[in-house]
Coordinates of C-alpha atoms and ligand atoms in Angstrom, one line a residue:
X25 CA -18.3 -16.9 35.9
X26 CA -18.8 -20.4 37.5
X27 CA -21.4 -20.8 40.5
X28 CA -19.6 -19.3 43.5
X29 CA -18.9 -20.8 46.5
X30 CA -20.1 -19.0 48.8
X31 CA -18.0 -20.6 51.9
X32 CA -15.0 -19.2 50.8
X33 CA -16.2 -15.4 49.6
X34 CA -16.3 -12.8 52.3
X35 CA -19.1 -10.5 52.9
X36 CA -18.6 -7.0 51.9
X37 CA -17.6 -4.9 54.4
X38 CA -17.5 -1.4 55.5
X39 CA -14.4 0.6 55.8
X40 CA -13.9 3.8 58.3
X41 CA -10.8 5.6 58.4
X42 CA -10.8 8.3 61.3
X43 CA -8.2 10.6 61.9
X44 CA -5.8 8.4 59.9
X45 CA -2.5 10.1 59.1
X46 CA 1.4 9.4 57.7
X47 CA 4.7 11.1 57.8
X48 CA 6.8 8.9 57.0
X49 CA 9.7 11.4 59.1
X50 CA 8.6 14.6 61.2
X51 CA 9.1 17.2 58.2
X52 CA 7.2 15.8 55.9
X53 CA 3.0 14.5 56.8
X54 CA 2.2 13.2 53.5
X55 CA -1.4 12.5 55.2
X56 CA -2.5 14.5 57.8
X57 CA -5.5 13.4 59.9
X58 CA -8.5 12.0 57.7
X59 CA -11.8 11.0 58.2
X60 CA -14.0 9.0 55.7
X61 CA -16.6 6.6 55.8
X62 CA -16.3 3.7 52.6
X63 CA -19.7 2.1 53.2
X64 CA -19.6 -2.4 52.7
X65 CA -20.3 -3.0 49.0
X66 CA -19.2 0.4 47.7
X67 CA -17.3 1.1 45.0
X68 CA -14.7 4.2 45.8
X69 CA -12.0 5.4 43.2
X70 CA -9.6 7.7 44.9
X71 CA -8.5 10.4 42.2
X72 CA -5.6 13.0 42.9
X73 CA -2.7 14.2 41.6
X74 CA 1.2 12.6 41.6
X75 CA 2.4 12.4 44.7
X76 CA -0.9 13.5 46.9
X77 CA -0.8 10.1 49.0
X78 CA -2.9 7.6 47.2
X79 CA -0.3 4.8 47.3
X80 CA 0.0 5.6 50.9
X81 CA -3.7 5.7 51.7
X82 CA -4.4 2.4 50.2
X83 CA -1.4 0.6 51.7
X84 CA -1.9 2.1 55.3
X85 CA -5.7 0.2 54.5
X86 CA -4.5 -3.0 53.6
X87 CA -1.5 -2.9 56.0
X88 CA 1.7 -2.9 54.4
X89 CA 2.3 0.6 55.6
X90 CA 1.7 1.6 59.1
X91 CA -0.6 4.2 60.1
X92 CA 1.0 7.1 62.2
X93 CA -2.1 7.9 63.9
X94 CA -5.8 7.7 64.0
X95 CA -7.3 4.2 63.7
X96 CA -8.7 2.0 60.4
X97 CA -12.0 0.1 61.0
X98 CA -12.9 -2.7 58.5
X99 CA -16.6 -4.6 59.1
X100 CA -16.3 -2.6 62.7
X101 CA -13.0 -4.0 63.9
X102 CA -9.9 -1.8 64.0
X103 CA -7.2 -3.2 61.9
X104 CA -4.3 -0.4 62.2
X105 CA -2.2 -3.1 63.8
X106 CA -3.1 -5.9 62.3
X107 CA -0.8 -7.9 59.9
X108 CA -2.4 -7.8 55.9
X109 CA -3.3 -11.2 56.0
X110 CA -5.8 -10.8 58.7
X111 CA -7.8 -7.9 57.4
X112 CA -9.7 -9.7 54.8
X113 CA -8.4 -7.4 51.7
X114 CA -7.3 -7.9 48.6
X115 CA -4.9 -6.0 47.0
X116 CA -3.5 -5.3 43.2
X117 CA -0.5 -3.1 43.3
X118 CA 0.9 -0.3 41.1
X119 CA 4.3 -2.6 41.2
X120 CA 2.8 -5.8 41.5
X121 CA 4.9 -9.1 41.5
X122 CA 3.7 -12.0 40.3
X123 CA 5.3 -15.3 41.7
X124 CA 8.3 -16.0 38.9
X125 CA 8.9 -19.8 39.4
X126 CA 4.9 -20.4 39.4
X127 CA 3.0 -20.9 35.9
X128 CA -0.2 -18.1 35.2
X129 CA -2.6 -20.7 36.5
X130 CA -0.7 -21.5 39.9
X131 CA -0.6 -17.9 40.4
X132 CA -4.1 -17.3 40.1
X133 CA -5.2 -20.6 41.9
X134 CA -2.7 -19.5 45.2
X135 CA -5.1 -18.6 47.3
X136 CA -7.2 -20.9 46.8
X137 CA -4.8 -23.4 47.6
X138 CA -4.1 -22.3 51.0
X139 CA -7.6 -21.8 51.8
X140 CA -7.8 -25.6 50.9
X141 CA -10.4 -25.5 47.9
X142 CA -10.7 -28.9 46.4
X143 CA -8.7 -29.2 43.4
X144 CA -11.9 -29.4 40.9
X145 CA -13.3 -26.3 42.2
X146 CA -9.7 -24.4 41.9
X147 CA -9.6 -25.8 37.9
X148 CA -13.2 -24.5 37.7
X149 CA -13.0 -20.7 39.2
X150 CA -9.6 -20.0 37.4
X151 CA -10.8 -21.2 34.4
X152 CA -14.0 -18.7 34.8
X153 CA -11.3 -15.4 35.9
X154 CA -8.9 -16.4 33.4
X155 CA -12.1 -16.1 30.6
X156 CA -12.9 -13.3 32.1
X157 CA -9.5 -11.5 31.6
X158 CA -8.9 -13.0 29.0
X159 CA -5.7 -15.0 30.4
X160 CA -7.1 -18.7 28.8
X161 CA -4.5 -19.1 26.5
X162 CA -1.5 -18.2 29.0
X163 CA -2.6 -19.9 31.8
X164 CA 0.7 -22.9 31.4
X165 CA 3.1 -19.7 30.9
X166 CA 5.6 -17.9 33.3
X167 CA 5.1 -14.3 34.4
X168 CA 8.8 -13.7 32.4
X169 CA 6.9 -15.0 29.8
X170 CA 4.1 -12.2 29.5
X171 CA 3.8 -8.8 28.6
X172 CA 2.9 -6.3 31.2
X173 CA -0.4 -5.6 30.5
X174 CA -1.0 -9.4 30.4
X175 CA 1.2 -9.8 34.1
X176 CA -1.3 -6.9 35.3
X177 CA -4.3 -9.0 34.3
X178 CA -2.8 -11.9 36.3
X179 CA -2.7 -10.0 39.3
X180 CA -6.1 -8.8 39.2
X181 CA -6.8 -12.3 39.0
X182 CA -5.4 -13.2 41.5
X183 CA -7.2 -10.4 43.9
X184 CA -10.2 -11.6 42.6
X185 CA -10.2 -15.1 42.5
X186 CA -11.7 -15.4 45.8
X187 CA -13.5 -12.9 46.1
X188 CA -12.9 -11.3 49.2
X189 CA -14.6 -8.6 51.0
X190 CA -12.4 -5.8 50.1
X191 CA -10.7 -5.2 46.6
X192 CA -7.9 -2.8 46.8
X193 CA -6.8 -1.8 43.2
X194 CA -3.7 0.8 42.7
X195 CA -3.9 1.9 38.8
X196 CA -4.6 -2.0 37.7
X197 CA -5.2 -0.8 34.3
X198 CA -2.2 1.8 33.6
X199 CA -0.4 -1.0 31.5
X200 CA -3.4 -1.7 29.3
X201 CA -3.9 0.0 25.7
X202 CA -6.7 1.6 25.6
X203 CA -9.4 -1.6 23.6
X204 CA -8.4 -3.3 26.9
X205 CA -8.5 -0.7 29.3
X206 CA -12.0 -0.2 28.1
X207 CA -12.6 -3.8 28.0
X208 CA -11.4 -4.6 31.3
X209 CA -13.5 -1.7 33.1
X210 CA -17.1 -2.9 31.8
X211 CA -15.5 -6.3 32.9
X212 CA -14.4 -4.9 36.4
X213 CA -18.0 -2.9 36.9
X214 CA -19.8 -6.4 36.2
X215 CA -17.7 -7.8 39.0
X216 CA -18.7 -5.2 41.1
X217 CA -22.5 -5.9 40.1
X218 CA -21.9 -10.0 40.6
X219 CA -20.0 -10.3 44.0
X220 CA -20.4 -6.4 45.5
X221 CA -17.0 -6.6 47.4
X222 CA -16.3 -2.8 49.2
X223 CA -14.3 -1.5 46.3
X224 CA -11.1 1.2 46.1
X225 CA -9.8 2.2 43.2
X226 CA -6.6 4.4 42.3
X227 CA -6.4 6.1 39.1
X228 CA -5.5 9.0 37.4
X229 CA -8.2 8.3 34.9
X230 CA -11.1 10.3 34.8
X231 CA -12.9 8.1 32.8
X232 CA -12.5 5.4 35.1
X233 CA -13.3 7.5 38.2
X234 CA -16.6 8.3 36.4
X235 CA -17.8 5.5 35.2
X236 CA -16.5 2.9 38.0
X237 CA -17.6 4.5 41.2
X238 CA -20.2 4.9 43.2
X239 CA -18.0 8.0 45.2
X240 CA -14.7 9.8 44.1
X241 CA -12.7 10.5 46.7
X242 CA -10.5 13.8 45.5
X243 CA -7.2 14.2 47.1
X244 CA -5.3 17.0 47.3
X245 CA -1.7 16.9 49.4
X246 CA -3.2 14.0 51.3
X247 CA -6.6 16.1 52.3
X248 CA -10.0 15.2 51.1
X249 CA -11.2 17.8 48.6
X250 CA -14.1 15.9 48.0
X251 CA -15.8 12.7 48.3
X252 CA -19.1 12.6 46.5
X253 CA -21.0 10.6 43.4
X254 CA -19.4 11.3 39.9
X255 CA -22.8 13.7 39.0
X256 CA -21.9 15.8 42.2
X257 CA -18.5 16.3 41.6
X258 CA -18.7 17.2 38.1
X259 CA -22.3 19.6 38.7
X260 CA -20.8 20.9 42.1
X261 CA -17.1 20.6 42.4
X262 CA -16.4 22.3 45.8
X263 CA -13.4 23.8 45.1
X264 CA -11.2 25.1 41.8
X265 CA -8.7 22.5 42.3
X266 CA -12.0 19.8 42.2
X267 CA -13.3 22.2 39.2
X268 CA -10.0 21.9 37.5
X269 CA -9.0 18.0 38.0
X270 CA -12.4 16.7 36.6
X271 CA -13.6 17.3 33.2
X272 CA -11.9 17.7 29.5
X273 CA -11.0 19.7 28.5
X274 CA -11.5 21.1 32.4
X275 CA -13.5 23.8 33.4
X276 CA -12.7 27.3 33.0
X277 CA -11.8 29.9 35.7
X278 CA -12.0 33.2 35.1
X279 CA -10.9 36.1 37.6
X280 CA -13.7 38.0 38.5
X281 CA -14.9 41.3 40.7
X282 CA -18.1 41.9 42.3
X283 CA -19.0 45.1 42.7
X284 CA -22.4 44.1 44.9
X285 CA -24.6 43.5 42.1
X286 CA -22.7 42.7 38.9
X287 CA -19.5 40.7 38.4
X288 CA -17.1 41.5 36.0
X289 CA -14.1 40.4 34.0
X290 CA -10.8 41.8 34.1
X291 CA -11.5 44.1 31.2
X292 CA -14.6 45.1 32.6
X293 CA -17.4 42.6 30.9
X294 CA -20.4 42.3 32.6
X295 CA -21.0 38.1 33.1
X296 CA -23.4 37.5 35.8
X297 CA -25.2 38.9 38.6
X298 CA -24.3 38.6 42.3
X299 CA -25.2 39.7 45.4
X300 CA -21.4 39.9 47.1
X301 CA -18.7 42.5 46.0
X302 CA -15.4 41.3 46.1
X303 CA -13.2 39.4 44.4
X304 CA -14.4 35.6 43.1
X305 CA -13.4 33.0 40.6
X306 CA -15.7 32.4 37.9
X307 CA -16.1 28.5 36.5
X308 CA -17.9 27.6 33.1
X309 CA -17.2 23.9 31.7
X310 CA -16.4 24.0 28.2
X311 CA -19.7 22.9 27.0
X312 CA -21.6 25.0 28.8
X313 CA -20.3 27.9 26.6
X314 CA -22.2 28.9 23.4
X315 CA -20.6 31.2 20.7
X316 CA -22.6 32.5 18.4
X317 CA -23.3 35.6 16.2
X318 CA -25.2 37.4 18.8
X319 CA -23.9 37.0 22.6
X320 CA -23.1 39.5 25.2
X321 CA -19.4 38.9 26.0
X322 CA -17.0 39.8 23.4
X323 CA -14.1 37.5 22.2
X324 CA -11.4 36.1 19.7
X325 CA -10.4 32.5 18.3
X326 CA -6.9 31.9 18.9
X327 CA -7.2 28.3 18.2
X328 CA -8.7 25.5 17.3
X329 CA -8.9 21.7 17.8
X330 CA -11.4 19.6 15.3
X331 CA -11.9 16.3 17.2
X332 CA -14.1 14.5 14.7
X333 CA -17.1 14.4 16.8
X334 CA -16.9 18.6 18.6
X335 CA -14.3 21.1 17.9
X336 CA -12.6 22.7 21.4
X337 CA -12.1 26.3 20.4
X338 CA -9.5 28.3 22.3
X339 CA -10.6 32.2 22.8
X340 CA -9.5 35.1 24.4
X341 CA -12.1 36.6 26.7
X342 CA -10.6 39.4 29.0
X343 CA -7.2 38.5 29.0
X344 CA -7.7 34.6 29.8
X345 CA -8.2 31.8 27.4
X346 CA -11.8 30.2 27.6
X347 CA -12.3 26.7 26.1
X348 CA -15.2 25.8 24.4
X349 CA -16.6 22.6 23.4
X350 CA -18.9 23.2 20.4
X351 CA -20.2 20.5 17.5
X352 CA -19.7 23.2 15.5
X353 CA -16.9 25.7 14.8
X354 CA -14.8 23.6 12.1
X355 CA -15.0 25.9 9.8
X356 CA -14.5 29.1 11.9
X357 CA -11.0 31.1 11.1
X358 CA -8.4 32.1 13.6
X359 CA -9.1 35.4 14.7
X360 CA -12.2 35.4 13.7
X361 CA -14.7 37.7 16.4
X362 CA -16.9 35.1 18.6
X363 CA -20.0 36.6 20.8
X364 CA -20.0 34.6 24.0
X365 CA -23.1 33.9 26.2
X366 CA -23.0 31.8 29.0
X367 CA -26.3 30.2 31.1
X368 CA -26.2 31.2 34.7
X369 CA -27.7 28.2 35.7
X370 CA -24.5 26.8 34.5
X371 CA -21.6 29.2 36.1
X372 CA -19.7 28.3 39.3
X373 CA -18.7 30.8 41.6
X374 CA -15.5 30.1 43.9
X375 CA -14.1 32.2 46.8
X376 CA -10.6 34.1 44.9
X377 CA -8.7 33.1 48.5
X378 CA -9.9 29.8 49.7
X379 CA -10.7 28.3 46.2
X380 CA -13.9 26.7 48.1
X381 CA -17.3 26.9 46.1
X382 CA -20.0 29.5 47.1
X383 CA -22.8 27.2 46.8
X384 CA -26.0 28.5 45.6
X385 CA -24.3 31.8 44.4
X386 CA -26.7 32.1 41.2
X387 CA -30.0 30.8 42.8
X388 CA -30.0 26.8 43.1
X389 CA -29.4 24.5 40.7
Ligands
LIG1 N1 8.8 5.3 51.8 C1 8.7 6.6 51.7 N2 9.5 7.5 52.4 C2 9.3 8.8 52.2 N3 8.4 9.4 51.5 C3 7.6 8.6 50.8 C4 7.7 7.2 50.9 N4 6.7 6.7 50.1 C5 6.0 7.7 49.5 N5 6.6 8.9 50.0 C6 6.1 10.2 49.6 O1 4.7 10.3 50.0 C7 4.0 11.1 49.0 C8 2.8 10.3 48.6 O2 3.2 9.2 47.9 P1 2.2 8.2 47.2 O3 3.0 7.1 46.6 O4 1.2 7.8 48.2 O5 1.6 9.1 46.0 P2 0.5 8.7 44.9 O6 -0.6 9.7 45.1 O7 0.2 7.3 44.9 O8 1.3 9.2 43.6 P3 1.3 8.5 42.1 O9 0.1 9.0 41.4 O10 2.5 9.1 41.5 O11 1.4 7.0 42.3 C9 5.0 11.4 47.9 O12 5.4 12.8 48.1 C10 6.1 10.5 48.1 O13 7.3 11.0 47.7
LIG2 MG1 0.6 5.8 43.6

């Protein structure tokens, strides 16, 4: 990109949300009371299921939806009531809207009109985001005039044009195919690298969450389930649901009794040793499985997917299907009799009530 100017870009800046909640009517709290610390420069993608807030979170943060209680701290200063335009974010919306009667290029250049950027500088930087996005070509059109994955690229644009201290980003890429969407991400991580801006990020695409941020923050019916690097959440998910959202295919849970010193499968299968009887969810991410000729657990293929690269074999193991991911397998036939082992460095146990992790429960690792 052009040289910066650095008197109109904003210093990253720290975001703390304490005790934040929303209903947006008394019988339904679509957030209750949250606490998270987004430190200045950080790049956070928010990953959840449908419907479990993220829209909500993100706008209560740049201030088009209220807060119903708690308080939002950007750079130190508490923004709850402050109007959008005076907390210093940027934001590219699920729905966004472009202006209609303005060309690509006056869209993009907005801001930095209003901020009163001489008109050289303003020809220069949205020449360098429109390369960048690679908008070059369109920049004399009409949003009317573009498809929607090129009107998503001008309003990314147009968040990042100047290069504020906060990027708020609600699924910017869900219009792209997929040569853009992968594209655009190495493009959007540079950014990140060049002018650091305190970064979140909704998606519902794990490949993004992984390879984008710094944190995941996993959301569950507006609750934190997690909020930790990509490595952490995929080694040591905290709960099933975290188990179960990242990875693909995702990791397997099987039902499990401990009897003090051995737990079992269903059918009664020894798989591990443990110190707690009870009853416990067992997780094992497909690739962590190894089917073999010899292996202690007993099971049968039902099916099988050949993806070029690995094969995801479907089995039956106690009365549960198991995935595994395996480079080899193609030329296995259904039904065929697998022996399973699986390295208990690898397992994950979970509490069968909560769903919360037992951490630590095969030794550390
Ligand atoms: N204006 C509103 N009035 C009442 N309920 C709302 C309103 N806006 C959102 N909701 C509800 O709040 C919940 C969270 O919505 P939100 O848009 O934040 O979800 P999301 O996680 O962004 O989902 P998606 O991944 O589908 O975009 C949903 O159950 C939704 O129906
Ligand atoms: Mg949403």
């Amino acid at each position: 990109m052009a040289a910066i100017d650095t008197a109109i870009r904003a210093a990253a800046a720290a975001i703390a949300l304490k005790g934040v909640s929303k209903a947006y009517d008394a019988h339904s709290v679509v957030i209750p009371p949250l606490d998270a610390e987004l430190r200045a420069g950080e790049f956070t993608v928010v990953l959840g299921p449908s419907g479990c807030g993220k829209s909500t979170l993100l706008q209560m943060i740049a201030g088009l939806e209220r807060v119903s209680g708690g308080a939002i701290l950007i750079g130190g200063r508490e923004v709850q009531d402050l109007e959008p335009k005076l907390r210093g974010c940027a934001m590219v919306f699920q729905n966004y809207a472009l202006y209609p009667h303005m060309s690509v290029f006056d869209n993009i250049a907005y801001s930095l009109k209003v901020a009163g950027m001489p008109k050289g500088e303003r020809i220069a930087r949205v020449g360098a985001v429109a390369r960048m996005l690679g908008l070059d070509e369109l920049l004399g059109r009409k949003p009317a005039q573009l498809s929607g994955g090129q009107r998503q690229r001008v309003a990314i644009g147009r968040a990042i044009v100047r290069e504020p201290g906060v990027l708020l980003f609600d699924e910017p890429l869900s219009n792209l195919d997929a040569q853009l969407r992968h594209d655009m991400r190495i493009e959007l991580a540079d950014l990140h690298r060049r002018i650091g801006a305190t970064t979140v990020f909704v998606t519902h695409d794990q490949v993004e969450a992984m390879t984008l941020a710094d944190r995941i923050l996993i959301l569950n019916k507006g609750r934190i389930e997690q909020f930790d690097t990509p490595r952490a959440i995929y080694h040591r998910p905290a709960s099933v649901f975290v188990a179960k959202f990242i990875g693909a295919p995702p990791m397997n849970v099987l039902p499990v009794t401990g009897d003090g010193m051995t737990l079992r499968l269903a059918d009664g299968q020894a798989v591990a040793q443990h110190a707690d009887s009870g009853q416990f969810l067992l997780g094992i991410r497909p690739e962590d499985v190894t089917a073999s000729a010899k292996g202690p657990l007993q099971a049968q293929l039902r099916y099988r997917e050949d993806l070029g690269s690995h094969s995801v074999l479907a089995v039956d193991l106690a009365g549960s299907t198991l995935r595994i991911a395996t480079p080899f397998g193609a030329e296995l036939e259904i039904s065929a009799k697998l022996a399973l082992d699986f390295s208990p460095t690898r397992l994950h146990l979970f509490d069968a009530g909560t769903g919360q992790a037992i951490a630590n429960a095969f030794g550390p690792h």
